[in-house]
Amino acid sequence: MDDNALVNIPEVLLSSGQRMPLLGMGTATSPLVGSDEIKTAILQAIELGYRHFDTATLYLTEEPLGEAIAEAVSRGLIKCREELFITSKLWCSDAHSDLVLPALQKSLQALQLEYIDLYLIHWPVSSRPGMYEFPIKKEDFLPMDFKGVWAAMEECHKLGLTKSIGVSNFSCKKLSDILEIAEVRPAINQVEINPLWQQKKQMEFCKANGIALIAYAPLGGTIRGSNRVMENEVLKEIANAKGKSVAQV
Ligand SMILES: NC(=O)c1ccc[n+]([C@@H]2O[C@H](COP(=O)([O-])OP(=O)(O)OC[C@H]3O[C@@H](n4cnc5c(N)ncnc54)[C@H](OP(=O)(O)O)[C@@H]3O)[C@@H](O)[C@H]2O)c1
């Protein structure tokens, strides 16, 4: 086995009853890279032991992730798709009650899957339907119908198209609003968390409400062009003392 292989990645039990591997691989790239490169990286990650993959309609990586999953099964890297935990996200232009189910169906088609493990509302805003743009133009923002959109997410869950549902980039206040109307509670809030952005209030709120937090940009996210985490002197000291890299710490 490769020296870098990940073994026995711990799992967390979600409020949906599902288990999620604590370590996952993100598939967002900036600038965008080609599908073949994404697919190759995912196959290598599967070989190393990654079982949790994070995509989104916006990232344009659902298709290569789907191809990698199919190839991983056909090459025997994994026995079946059930060994993986796959997350995708509803883009803002589909965050309208009547567009949620069709958006998830499109994602499933791109991923060549019958279900995903987790579907998230990507951001707590809606935008003009049909526009898959980032950043979103000021004139394209629309107020979100939280009740209607969450009900549509619950419908996707009831139909078995996603095992868990959740949100991303939601403040404690917006999470409270969802909890008030939810029949199926959000299992996850995915937000930026790293040593320099610790989100203590979110952590306490989510713990108290049985919501698991997923940390994105755990290394400070080069997508935003910052290396303040990777260059942090305290983290470097800990890494040296432990004989690990800063990323491992
Ligand atoms: N929900 C949301 O709104 C949202 C937003 C942003 C991200 N995400 C998710 O979170 C994932 C990760 O986000 P991110 O890429 O911004 O953040 P990140 O994981 O903090 O940063 C990734 C960068 O760290 C560097 N890196 C990775 N592993 C390393 C290692 N072992 N040693 C040294 N450097 C290493 C790489 O930089 P180099 O390429 O320069 O080597 C890589 O591009 C995304 O792919 C996406 O799935 C979600």
PDB file of C-alpha atoms and ligand atoms in Angstrom:
ATOM      1  CA  MET A   1       0.000   0.000   0.000  1.00  0.00           C
ATOM      2  CA  ASP A   2       1.167   3.588  -0.778  1.00  0.00           C
ATOM      3  CA  ASP A   3       2.896   5.317   2.170  1.00  0.00           C
ATOM      4  CA  ASN A   4       0.415   8.184   1.848  1.00  0.00           C
ATOM      5  CA  ALA A   5      -2.607   5.869   1.986  1.00  0.00           C
ATOM      6  CA  LEU A   6      -5.392   6.836   4.355  1.00  0.00           C
ATOM      7  CA  VAL A   7      -6.604   4.002   6.513  1.00  0.00           C
ATOM      8  CA  ASN A   8      -9.510   3.821   8.921  1.00  0.00           C
ATOM      9  CA  ILE A   9     -10.837   7.336   8.335  1.00  0.00           C
ATOM     10  CA  PRO A  10     -13.199   7.950  11.278  1.00  0.00           C
ATOM     11  CA  GLU A  11     -16.881   8.576  10.560  1.00  0.00           C
ATOM     12  CA  VAL A  12     -19.509  10.809  12.128  1.00  0.00           C
ATOM     13  CA  LEU A  13     -23.136   9.774  12.621  1.00  0.00           C
ATOM     14  CA  LEU A  14     -25.476  12.347  11.077  1.00  0.00           C
ATOM     15  CA  SER A  15     -28.971  13.173  12.370  1.00  0.00           C
ATOM     16  CA  SER A  16     -30.299  11.414   9.242  1.00  0.00           C
ATOM     17  CA  GLY A  17     -28.872   8.143  10.602  1.00  0.00           C
ATOM     18  CA  GLN A  18     -26.171   8.087   7.919  1.00  0.00           C
ATOM     19  CA  ARG A  19     -22.451   7.802   8.566  1.00  0.00           C
ATOM     20  CA  MET A  20     -20.087  10.290   6.897  1.00  0.00           C
ATOM     21  CA  PRO A  21     -16.281   9.889   6.620  1.00  0.00           C
ATOM     22  CA  LEU A  22     -14.690  12.815   8.466  1.00  0.00           C
ATOM     23  CA  LEU A  23     -12.124  13.449   5.740  1.00  0.00           C
ATOM     24  CA  GLY A  24     -13.301  14.321   2.244  1.00  0.00           C
ATOM     25  CA  MET A  25     -11.865  15.586  -1.012  1.00  0.00           C
ATOM     26  CA  GLY A  26     -13.162  18.811  -2.544  1.00  0.00           C
ATOM     27  CA  THR A  27     -13.442  19.031  -6.327  1.00  0.00           C
ATOM     28  CA  ALA A  28     -13.699  22.809  -6.845  1.00  0.00           C
ATOM     29  CA  THR A  29     -10.880  24.292  -8.895  1.00  0.00           C
ATOM     30  CA  SER A  30      -9.920  27.843  -9.762  1.00  0.00           C
ATOM     31  CA  PRO A  31      -9.096  28.421 -12.526  1.00  0.00           C
ATOM     32  CA  LEU A  32     -11.154  25.532 -13.889  1.00  0.00           C
ATOM     33  CA  VAL A  33      -9.142  22.475 -14.915  1.00  0.00           C
ATOM     34  CA  GLY A  34     -10.044  19.860 -17.511  1.00  0.00           C
ATOM     35  CA  SER A  35     -12.360  16.921 -16.801  1.00  0.00           C
ATOM     36  CA  ASP A  36      -9.619  14.344 -17.417  1.00  0.00           C
ATOM     37  CA  GLU A  37      -7.398  15.925 -14.767  1.00  0.00           C
ATOM     38  CA  ILE A  38     -10.263  15.962 -12.254  1.00  0.00           C
ATOM     39  CA  LYS A  39     -11.117  12.327 -13.002  1.00  0.00           C
ATOM     40  CA  THR A  40      -7.477  11.242 -12.617  1.00  0.00           C
ATOM     41  CA  ALA A  41      -7.143  13.109  -9.297  1.00  0.00           C
ATOM     42  CA  ILE A  42     -10.331  11.486  -7.954  1.00  0.00           C
ATOM     43  CA  LEU A  43      -9.214   7.999  -9.013  1.00  0.00           C
ATOM     44  CA  GLN A  44      -5.878   8.558  -7.267  1.00  0.00           C
ATOM     45  CA  ALA A  45      -7.706   9.777  -4.175  1.00  0.00           C
ATOM     46  CA  ILE A  46      -9.880   6.632  -4.173  1.00  0.00           C
ATOM     47  CA  GLU A  47      -6.732   4.512  -4.473  1.00  0.00           C
ATOM     48  CA  LEU A  48      -5.294   6.383  -1.464  1.00  0.00           C
ATOM     49  CA  GLY A  49      -8.406   5.650   0.584  1.00  0.00           C
ATOM     50  CA  TYR A  50     -10.620   8.732   0.202  1.00  0.00           C
ATOM     51  CA  ARG A  51     -14.301   7.734   0.312  1.00  0.00           C
ATOM     52  CA  HIS A  52     -15.996  11.145   0.657  1.00  0.00           C
ATOM     53  CA  PHE A  53     -16.158  13.547  -2.321  1.00  0.00           C
ATOM     54  CA  ASP A  54     -17.602  17.045  -2.475  1.00  0.00           C
ATOM     55  CA  THR A  55     -18.927  18.509  -5.720  1.00  0.00           C
ATOM     56  CA  ALA A  56     -21.517  21.087  -6.793  1.00  0.00           C
ATOM     57  CA  THR A  57     -23.327  22.073  -9.955  1.00  0.00           C
ATOM     58  CA  LEU A  58     -21.269  25.288  -9.982  1.00  0.00           C
ATOM     59  CA  TYR A  59     -17.925  23.440  -9.929  1.00  0.00           C
ATOM     60  CA  LEU A  60     -18.600  21.589 -13.225  1.00  0.00           C
ATOM     61  CA  THR A  61     -17.043  18.493 -11.634  1.00  0.00           C
ATOM     62  CA  GLU A  62     -20.130  16.284 -11.287  1.00  0.00           C
ATOM     63  CA  GLU A  63     -19.496  14.626 -14.661  1.00  0.00           C
ATOM     64  CA  PRO A  64     -15.801  13.722 -14.106  1.00  0.00           C
ATOM     65  CA  LEU A  65     -16.644  12.583 -10.562  1.00  0.00           C
ATOM     66  CA  GLY A  66     -19.353  10.309 -12.005  1.00  0.00           C
ATOM     67  CA  GLU A  67     -16.906   8.921 -14.566  1.00  0.00           C
ATOM     68  CA  ALA A  68     -14.301   8.322 -11.850  1.00  0.00           C
ATOM     69  CA  ILE A  69     -16.842   6.476  -9.670  1.00  0.00           C
ATOM     70  CA  ALA A  70     -17.880   4.239 -12.591  1.00  0.00           C
ATOM     71  CA  GLU A  71     -14.244   3.510 -13.411  1.00  0.00           C
ATOM     72  CA  ALA A  72     -13.329   2.870  -9.756  1.00  0.00           C
ATOM     73  CA  VAL A  73     -16.060   0.207  -9.617  1.00  0.00           C
ATOM     74  CA  SER A  74     -15.131  -1.347 -12.968  1.00  0.00           C
ATOM     75  CA  ARG A  75     -11.425  -1.444 -12.010  1.00  0.00           C
ATOM     76  CA  GLY A  76     -12.289  -2.980  -8.631  1.00  0.00           C
ATOM     77  CA  LEU A  77     -10.825  -0.070  -6.599  1.00  0.00           C
ATOM     78  CA  ILE A  78     -14.117  -0.182  -4.696  1.00  0.00           C
ATOM     79  CA  LYS A  79     -16.705  -2.958  -4.700  1.00  0.00           C
ATOM     80  CA  CYS A  80     -19.713  -0.684  -5.207  1.00  0.00           C
ATOM     81  CA  ARG A  81     -20.852   2.918  -5.177  1.00  0.00           C
ATOM     82  CA  GLU A  82     -22.269   2.401  -1.657  1.00  0.00           C
ATOM     83  CA  GLU A  83     -18.697   2.554  -0.331  1.00  0.00           C
ATOM     84  CA  LEU A  84     -18.591   6.267  -1.224  1.00  0.00           C
ATOM     85  CA  PHE A  85     -20.153   9.351   0.357  1.00  0.00           C
ATOM     86  CA  ILE A  86     -21.041  11.851  -2.383  1.00  0.00           C
ATOM     87  CA  THR A  87     -22.125  15.439  -1.730  1.00  0.00           C
ATOM     88  CA  SER A  88     -23.476  17.888  -4.295  1.00  0.00           C
ATOM     89  CA  LYS A  89     -25.010  21.342  -3.997  1.00  0.00           C
ATOM     90  CA  LEU A  90     -27.976  23.286  -5.323  1.00  0.00           C
ATOM     91  CA  TRP A  91     -26.815  26.446  -7.114  1.00  0.00           C
ATOM     92  CA  CYS A  92     -28.505  29.776  -6.308  1.00  0.00           C
ATOM     93  CA  SER A  93     -30.241  30.029  -9.698  1.00  0.00           C
ATOM     94  CA  ASP A  94     -31.979  26.697  -8.907  1.00  0.00           C
ATOM     95  CA  ALA A  95     -32.858  27.771  -5.356  1.00  0.00           C
ATOM     96  CA  HIS A  96     -36.536  28.218  -6.249  1.00  0.00           C
ATOM     97  CA  SER A  97     -39.127  25.736  -4.973  1.00  0.00           C
ATOM     98  CA  ASP A  98     -40.034  24.372  -8.438  1.00  0.00           C
ATOM     99  CA  LEU A  99     -36.406  24.076  -9.641  1.00  0.00           C
ATOM    100  CA  VAL A 100     -34.859  22.069  -6.769  1.00  0.00           C
ATOM    101  CA  LEU A 101     -35.984  18.588  -7.831  1.00  0.00           C
ATOM    102  CA  PRO A 102     -35.081  19.079 -11.537  1.00  0.00           C
ATOM    103  CA  ALA A 103     -31.662  20.430 -10.462  1.00  0.00           C
ATOM    104  CA  LEU A 104     -30.950  17.363  -8.339  1.00  0.00           C
ATOM    105  CA  GLN A 105     -32.135  15.072 -11.144  1.00  0.00           C
ATOM    106  CA  LYS A 106     -29.686  16.826 -13.491  1.00  0.00           C
ATOM    107  CA  SER A 107     -26.865  16.389 -10.964  1.00  0.00           C
ATOM    108  CA  LEU A 108     -27.698  12.687 -10.604  1.00  0.00           C
ATOM    109  CA  GLN A 109     -27.600  12.297 -14.362  1.00  0.00           C
ATOM    110  CA  ALA A 110     -24.177  13.986 -14.553  1.00  0.00           C
ATOM    111  CA  LEU A 111     -22.920  11.808 -11.704  1.00  0.00           C
ATOM    112  CA  GLN A 112     -24.432   8.634 -13.251  1.00  0.00           C
ATOM    113  CA  LEU A 113     -25.931   7.882  -9.815  1.00  0.00           C
ATOM    114  CA  GLU A 114     -29.369   6.916  -8.555  1.00  0.00           C
ATOM    115  CA  TYR A 115     -28.872   8.845  -5.319  1.00  0.00           C
ATOM    116  CA  ILE A 116     -26.353  11.073  -3.605  1.00  0.00           C
ATOM    117  CA  ASP A 117     -25.519  10.955   0.081  1.00  0.00           C
ATOM    118  CA  LEU A 118     -25.867  14.657   0.813  1.00  0.00           C
ATOM    119  CA  TYR A 119     -27.527  17.549  -1.016  1.00  0.00           C
ATOM    120  CA  LEU A 120     -26.818  21.068   0.219  1.00  0.00           C
ATOM    121  CA  ILE A 121     -28.286  24.490  -0.507  1.00  0.00           C
ATOM    122  CA  HIS A 122     -24.998  26.059  -1.670  1.00  0.00           C
ATOM    123  CA  TRP A 123     -25.671  29.620  -0.417  1.00  0.00           C
ATOM    124  CA  PRO A 124     -28.612  31.203   1.435  1.00  0.00           C
ATOM    125  CA  VAL A 125     -29.538  33.334  -1.586  1.00  0.00           C
ATOM    126  CA  SER A 126     -31.449  32.813  -4.813  1.00  0.00           C
ATOM    127  CA  SER A 127     -30.581  34.226  -8.202  1.00  0.00           C
ATOM    128  CA  ARG A 128     -32.176  34.570 -11.603  1.00  0.00           C
ATOM    129  CA  PRO A 129     -33.037  31.095 -12.977  1.00  0.00           C
ATOM    130  CA  GLY A 130     -30.810  29.801 -15.759  1.00  0.00           C
ATOM    131  CA  MET A 131     -27.715  31.826 -14.721  1.00  0.00           C
ATOM    132  CA  TYR A 132     -24.868  29.588 -13.462  1.00  0.00           C
ATOM    133  CA  GLU A 133     -22.513  32.476 -12.718  1.00  0.00           C
ATOM    134  CA  PHE A 134     -20.077  33.271  -9.929  1.00  0.00           C
ATOM    135  CA  PRO A 135     -19.801  35.920  -8.692  1.00  0.00           C
ATOM    136  CA  ILE A 136     -23.510  36.572  -9.115  1.00  0.00           C
ATOM    137  CA  LYS A 137     -24.302  39.973 -10.643  1.00  0.00           C
ATOM    138  CA  LYS A 138     -26.026  42.364  -8.240  1.00  0.00           C
ATOM    139  CA  GLU A 139     -29.082  42.637 -10.492  1.00  0.00           C
ATOM    140  CA  ASP A 140     -29.505  38.828 -10.599  1.00  0.00           C
ATOM    141  CA  PHE A 141     -29.952  38.347  -6.822  1.00  0.00           C
ATOM    142  CA  LEU A 142     -33.449  37.434  -5.658  1.00  0.00           C
ATOM    143  CA  PRO A 143     -34.830  36.924  -2.137  1.00  0.00           C
ATOM    144  CA  MET A 144     -34.955  33.238  -1.224  1.00  0.00           C
ATOM    145  CA  ASP A 145     -38.254  31.553  -0.406  1.00  0.00           C
ATOM    146  CA  PHE A 146     -36.645  29.531   2.411  1.00  0.00           C
ATOM    147  CA  LYS A 147     -39.858  27.652   3.248  1.00  0.00           C
ATOM    148  CA  GLY A 148     -40.532  26.581  -0.346  1.00  0.00           C
ATOM    149  CA  VAL A 149     -36.909  25.697  -1.109  1.00  0.00           C
ATOM    150  CA  TRP A 150     -36.463  23.684   2.104  1.00  0.00           C
ATOM    151  CA  ALA A 151     -39.772  21.831   1.454  1.00  0.00           C
ATOM    152  CA  ALA A 152     -38.415  20.914  -2.015  1.00  0.00           C
ATOM    153  CA  MET A 153     -35.163  19.670  -0.424  1.00  0.00           C
ATOM    154  CA  GLU A 154     -37.291  17.535   1.940  1.00  0.00           C
ATOM    155  CA  GLU A 155     -39.161  16.167  -1.078  1.00  0.00           C
ATOM    156  CA  CYS A 156     -35.826  15.128  -2.686  1.00  0.00           C
ATOM    157  CA  HIS A 157     -34.985  13.322   0.569  1.00  0.00           C
ATOM    158  CA  LYS A 158     -38.385  11.612   0.760  1.00  0.00           C
ATOM    159  CA  LEU A 159     -38.002  10.416  -2.843  1.00  0.00           C
ATOM    160  CA  GLY A 160     -34.710   8.756  -1.848  1.00  0.00           C
ATOM    161  CA  LEU A 161     -32.671  10.869  -4.288  1.00  0.00           C
ATOM    162  CA  THR A 162     -30.470  12.075  -1.437  1.00  0.00           C
ATOM    163  CA  LYS A 163     -29.870  10.291   1.880  1.00  0.00           C
ATOM    164  CA  SER A 164     -29.287  13.532   3.807  1.00  0.00           C
ATOM    165  CA  ILE A 165     -30.067  17.190   3.215  1.00  0.00           C
ATOM    166  CA  GLY A 166     -28.367  20.271   4.553  1.00  0.00           C
ATOM    167  CA  VAL A 167     -27.164  23.772   3.897  1.00  0.00           C
ATOM    168  CA  SER A 168     -23.941  25.657   3.252  1.00  0.00           C
ATOM    169  CA  ASN A 169     -22.775  29.140   4.211  1.00  0.00           C
ATOM    170  CA  PHE A 170     -25.759  29.605   6.555  1.00  0.00           C
ATOM    171  CA  SER A 171     -25.448  31.889   9.588  1.00  0.00           C
ATOM    172  CA  CYS A 172     -26.836  30.743  12.962  1.00  0.00           C
ATOM    173  CA  LYS A 173     -29.832  33.043  12.377  1.00  0.00           C
ATOM    174  CA  LYS A 174     -30.631  31.515   8.965  1.00  0.00           C
ATOM    175  CA  LEU A 175     -30.170  28.001  10.368  1.00  0.00           C
ATOM    176  CA  SER A 176     -32.652  28.868  13.146  1.00  0.00           C
ATOM    177  CA  ASP A 177     -35.155  29.988  10.494  1.00  0.00           C
ATOM    178  CA  ILE A 178     -34.795  26.622   8.705  1.00  0.00           C
ATOM    179  CA  LEU A 179     -35.087  24.673  11.983  1.00  0.00           C
ATOM    180  CA  GLU A 180     -38.362  26.449  12.721  1.00  0.00           C
ATOM    181  CA  ILE A 181     -39.995  25.259   9.489  1.00  0.00           C
ATOM    182  CA  ALA A 182     -38.203  21.941   8.940  1.00  0.00           C
ATOM    183  CA  GLU A 183     -39.918  18.561   8.981  1.00  0.00           C
ATOM    184  CA  VAL A 184     -36.563  17.001   8.091  1.00  0.00           C
ATOM    185  CA  ARG A 185     -33.844  18.895   9.974  1.00  0.00           C
ATOM    186  CA  PRO A 186     -30.666  19.905   8.147  1.00  0.00           C
ATOM    187  CA  ALA A 187     -28.009  17.259   8.884  1.00  0.00           C
ATOM    188  CA  ILE A 188     -25.121  19.538   7.863  1.00  0.00           C
ATOM    189  CA  ASN A 189     -23.979  23.123   7.547  1.00  0.00           C
ATOM    190  CA  GLN A 190     -20.875  23.382   5.324  1.00  0.00           C
ATOM    191  CA  VAL A 191     -18.934  26.575   6.077  1.00  0.00           C
ATOM    192  CA  GLU A 192     -15.377  27.874   5.922  1.00  0.00           C
ATOM    193  CA  ILE A 193     -13.460  26.720   9.010  1.00  0.00           C
ATOM    194  CA  ASN A 194      -9.728  26.721   9.543  1.00  0.00           C
ATOM    195  CA  PRO A 195      -7.318  27.639  12.341  1.00  0.00           C
ATOM    196  CA  LEU A 196      -7.616  31.332  11.440  1.00  0.00           C
ATOM    197  CA  TRP A 197     -11.410  31.292  11.049  1.00  0.00           C
ATOM    198  CA  GLN A 198     -12.663  29.033  13.790  1.00  0.00           C
ATOM    199  CA  GLN A 199     -16.426  29.716  13.738  1.00  0.00           C
ATOM    200  CA  LYS A 200     -16.864  29.112  17.477  1.00  0.00           C
ATOM    201  CA  LYS A 201     -20.435  30.482  17.537  1.00  0.00           C
ATOM    202  CA  GLN A 202     -21.431  28.176  14.640  1.00  0.00           C
ATOM    203  CA  MET A 203     -19.782  25.223  16.372  1.00  0.00           C
ATOM    204  CA  GLU A 204     -21.726  25.787  19.594  1.00  0.00           C
ATOM    205  CA  PHE A 205     -24.995  26.395  17.755  1.00  0.00           C
ATOM    206  CA  CYS A 206     -24.659  23.312  15.564  1.00  0.00           C
ATOM    207  CA  LYS A 207     -23.606  21.088  18.464  1.00  0.00           C
ATOM    208  CA  ALA A 208     -26.648  22.220  20.472  1.00  0.00           C
ATOM    209  CA  ASN A 209     -28.931  21.460  17.515  1.00  0.00           C
ATOM    210  CA  GLY A 210     -27.506  18.122  16.364  1.00  0.00           C
ATOM    211  CA  ILE A 211     -26.177  19.576  13.092  1.00  0.00           C
ATOM    212  CA  ALA A 212     -22.745  18.419  11.891  1.00  0.00           C
ATOM    213  CA  LEU A 213     -20.377  21.051  10.490  1.00  0.00           C
ATOM    214  CA  ILE A 214     -18.288  20.422   7.395  1.00  0.00           C
ATOM    215  CA  ALA A 215     -15.209  22.652   7.173  1.00  0.00           C
ATOM    216  CA  TYR A 216     -14.383  23.900   3.720  1.00  0.00           C
ATOM    217  CA  ALA A 217     -11.081  25.608   2.912  1.00  0.00           C
ATOM    218  CA  PRO A 218      -9.502  23.855   5.933  1.00  0.00           C
ATOM    219  CA  LEU A 219      -6.047  24.885   4.698  1.00  0.00           C
ATOM    220  CA  GLY A 220      -7.103  28.481   4.193  1.00  0.00           C
ATOM    221  CA  GLY A 221      -8.182  27.916   0.590  1.00  0.00           C
ATOM    222  CA  THR A 222      -5.844  28.922  -2.205  1.00  0.00           C
ATOM    223  CA  ILE A 223      -9.075  29.542  -4.162  1.00  0.00           C
ATOM    224  CA  ARG A 224      -9.149  32.834  -2.257  1.00  0.00           C
ATOM    225  CA  GLY A 225      -5.465  33.417  -2.853  1.00  0.00           C
ATOM    226  CA  SER A 226      -4.427  33.320   0.828  1.00  0.00           C
ATOM    227  CA  ASN A 227      -1.682  31.189   2.359  1.00  0.00           C
ATOM    228  CA  ARG A 228      -1.995  32.590   5.888  1.00  0.00           C
ATOM    229  CA  VAL A 229      -2.825  29.141   7.299  1.00  0.00           C
ATOM    230  CA  MET A 230      -0.083  27.232   5.482  1.00  0.00           C
ATOM    231  CA  GLU A 231       2.498  29.916   6.403  1.00  0.00           C
ATOM    232  CA  ASN A 232       1.381  30.207  10.028  1.00  0.00           C
ATOM    233  CA  GLU A 233       4.373  30.065  12.412  1.00  0.00           C
ATOM    234  CA  VAL A 234       2.505  28.303  15.251  1.00  0.00           C
ATOM    235  CA  LEU A 235       1.256  25.573  12.891  1.00  0.00           C
ATOM    236  CA  LYS A 236       4.778  25.204  11.459  1.00  0.00           C
ATOM    237  CA  GLU A 237       6.164  24.777  15.002  1.00  0.00           C
ATOM    238  CA  ILE A 238       3.577  22.096  15.819  1.00  0.00           C
ATOM    239  CA  ALA A 239       4.277  20.362  12.491  1.00  0.00           C
ATOM    240  CA  ASN A 240       8.034  20.324  13.161  1.00  0.00           C
ATOM    241  CA  ALA A 241       7.554  19.046  16.701  1.00  0.00           C
ATOM    242  CA  LYS A 242       5.277  16.241  15.497  1.00  0.00           C
ATOM    243  CA  GLY A 243       7.209  15.368  12.338  1.00  0.00           C
ATOM    244  CA  LYS A 244       4.119  16.112  10.201  1.00  0.00           C
ATOM    245  CA  SER A 245       3.331  18.611   7.434  1.00  0.00           C
ATOM    246  CA  VAL A 246       1.292  21.751   8.183  1.00  0.00           C
ATOM    247  CA  ALA A 247      -1.558  20.295   6.103  1.00  0.00           C
ATOM    248  CA  GLN A 248      -1.553  17.113   8.224  1.00  0.00           C
ATOM    249  CA  VAL A 249      -1.609  19.154  11.440  1.00  0.00           C
TER     250      VAL A 249
HETATM  251  N1  LIG B   1     -19.651  25.309   0.234  1.00  0.00           N
HETATM  252  C1  LIG B   1     -18.907  26.254  -0.291  1.00  0.00           C
HETATM  253  O1  LIG B   1     -19.357  27.392  -0.526  1.00  0.00           O
HETATM  254  C2  LIG B   1     -17.464  25.974  -0.590  1.00  0.00           C
HETATM  255  C3  LIG B   1     -16.567  27.034  -0.852  1.00  0.00           C
HETATM  256  C4  LIG B   1     -15.226  26.736  -1.103  1.00  0.00           C
HETATM  257  C5  LIG B   1     -14.799  25.413  -1.106  1.00  0.00           C
HETATM  258  N2  LIG B   1     -15.712  24.400  -0.878  1.00  0.00           N
HETATM  259  C6  LIG B   1     -15.269  22.977  -0.909  1.00  0.00           C
HETATM  260  O2  LIG B   1     -14.105  22.816  -0.130  1.00  0.00           O
HETATM  261  C7  LIG B   1     -13.070  22.273  -0.942  1.00  0.00           C
HETATM  262  C8  LIG B   1     -11.724  22.758  -0.475  1.00  0.00           C
HETATM  263  O3  LIG B   1     -11.699  24.151  -0.574  1.00  0.00           O
HETATM  264  P1  LIG B   1     -10.405  24.977  -0.980  1.00  0.00           P
HETATM  265  O4  LIG B   1      -9.751  24.301  -2.108  1.00  0.00           O
HETATM  266  O5  LIG B   1     -10.833  26.391  -1.117  1.00  0.00           O
HETATM  267  O6  LIG B   1      -9.551  24.949   0.322  1.00  0.00           O
HETATM  268  P2  LIG B   1      -8.315  24.238   0.992  1.00  0.00           P
HETATM  269  O7  LIG B   1      -8.538  22.771   1.074  1.00  0.00           O
HETATM  270  O8  LIG B   1      -8.105  25.016   2.235  1.00  0.00           O
HETATM  271  O9  LIG B   1      -7.138  24.585  -0.021  1.00  0.00           O
HETATM  272  C9  LIG B   1      -6.778  23.715  -1.003  1.00  0.00           C
HETATM  273  C10 LIG B   1      -5.388  24.100  -1.415  1.00  0.00           C
HETATM  274  O10 LIG B   1      -4.471  23.757  -0.395  1.00  0.00           O
HETATM  275  C11 LIG B   1      -3.299  23.255  -0.974  1.00  0.00           C
HETATM  276  N3  LIG B   1      -3.074  21.886  -0.438  1.00  0.00           N
HETATM  277  C12 LIG B   1      -3.919  20.846  -0.428  1.00  0.00           C
HETATM  278  N4  LIG B   1      -3.372  19.784   0.160  1.00  0.00           N
HETATM  279  C13 LIG B   1      -2.140  20.160   0.533  1.00  0.00           C
HETATM  280  C14 LIG B   1      -1.090  19.519   1.192  1.00  0.00           C
HETATM  281  N5  LIG B   1      -1.195  18.233   1.594  1.00  0.00           N
HETATM  282  N6  LIG B   1       0.043  20.213   1.424  1.00  0.00           N
HETATM  283  C15 LIG B   1       0.149  21.506   1.016  1.00  0.00           C
HETATM  284  N7  LIG B   1      -0.836  22.169   0.382  1.00  0.00           N
HETATM  285  C16 LIG B   1      -1.955  21.513   0.152  1.00  0.00           C
HETATM  286  C17 LIG B   1      -3.484  23.181  -2.459  1.00  0.00           C
HETATM  287  O11 LIG B   1      -2.858  24.325  -3.020  1.00  0.00           O
HETATM  288  P3  LIG B   1      -2.011  24.230  -4.388  1.00  0.00           P
HETATM  289  O12 LIG B   1      -2.983  23.780  -5.420  1.00  0.00           O
HETATM  290  O13 LIG B   1      -1.511  25.621  -4.564  1.00  0.00           O
HETATM  291  O14 LIG B   1      -0.931  23.215  -4.118  1.00  0.00           O
HETATM  292  C18 LIG B   1      -4.969  23.305  -2.626  1.00  0.00           C
HETATM  293  O15 LIG B   1      -5.331  23.996  -3.777  1.00  0.00           O
HETATM  294  C19 LIG B   1     -13.443  22.664  -2.383  1.00  0.00           C
HETATM  295  O16 LIG B   1     -12.867  21.829  -3.346  1.00  0.00           O
HETATM  296  C20 LIG B   1     -14.945  22.515  -2.321  1.00  0.00           C
HETATM  297  O17 LIG B   1     -15.308  21.162  -2.491  1.00  0.00           O
HETATM  298  C21 LIG B   1     -16.998  24.672  -0.601  1.00  0.00           C
END
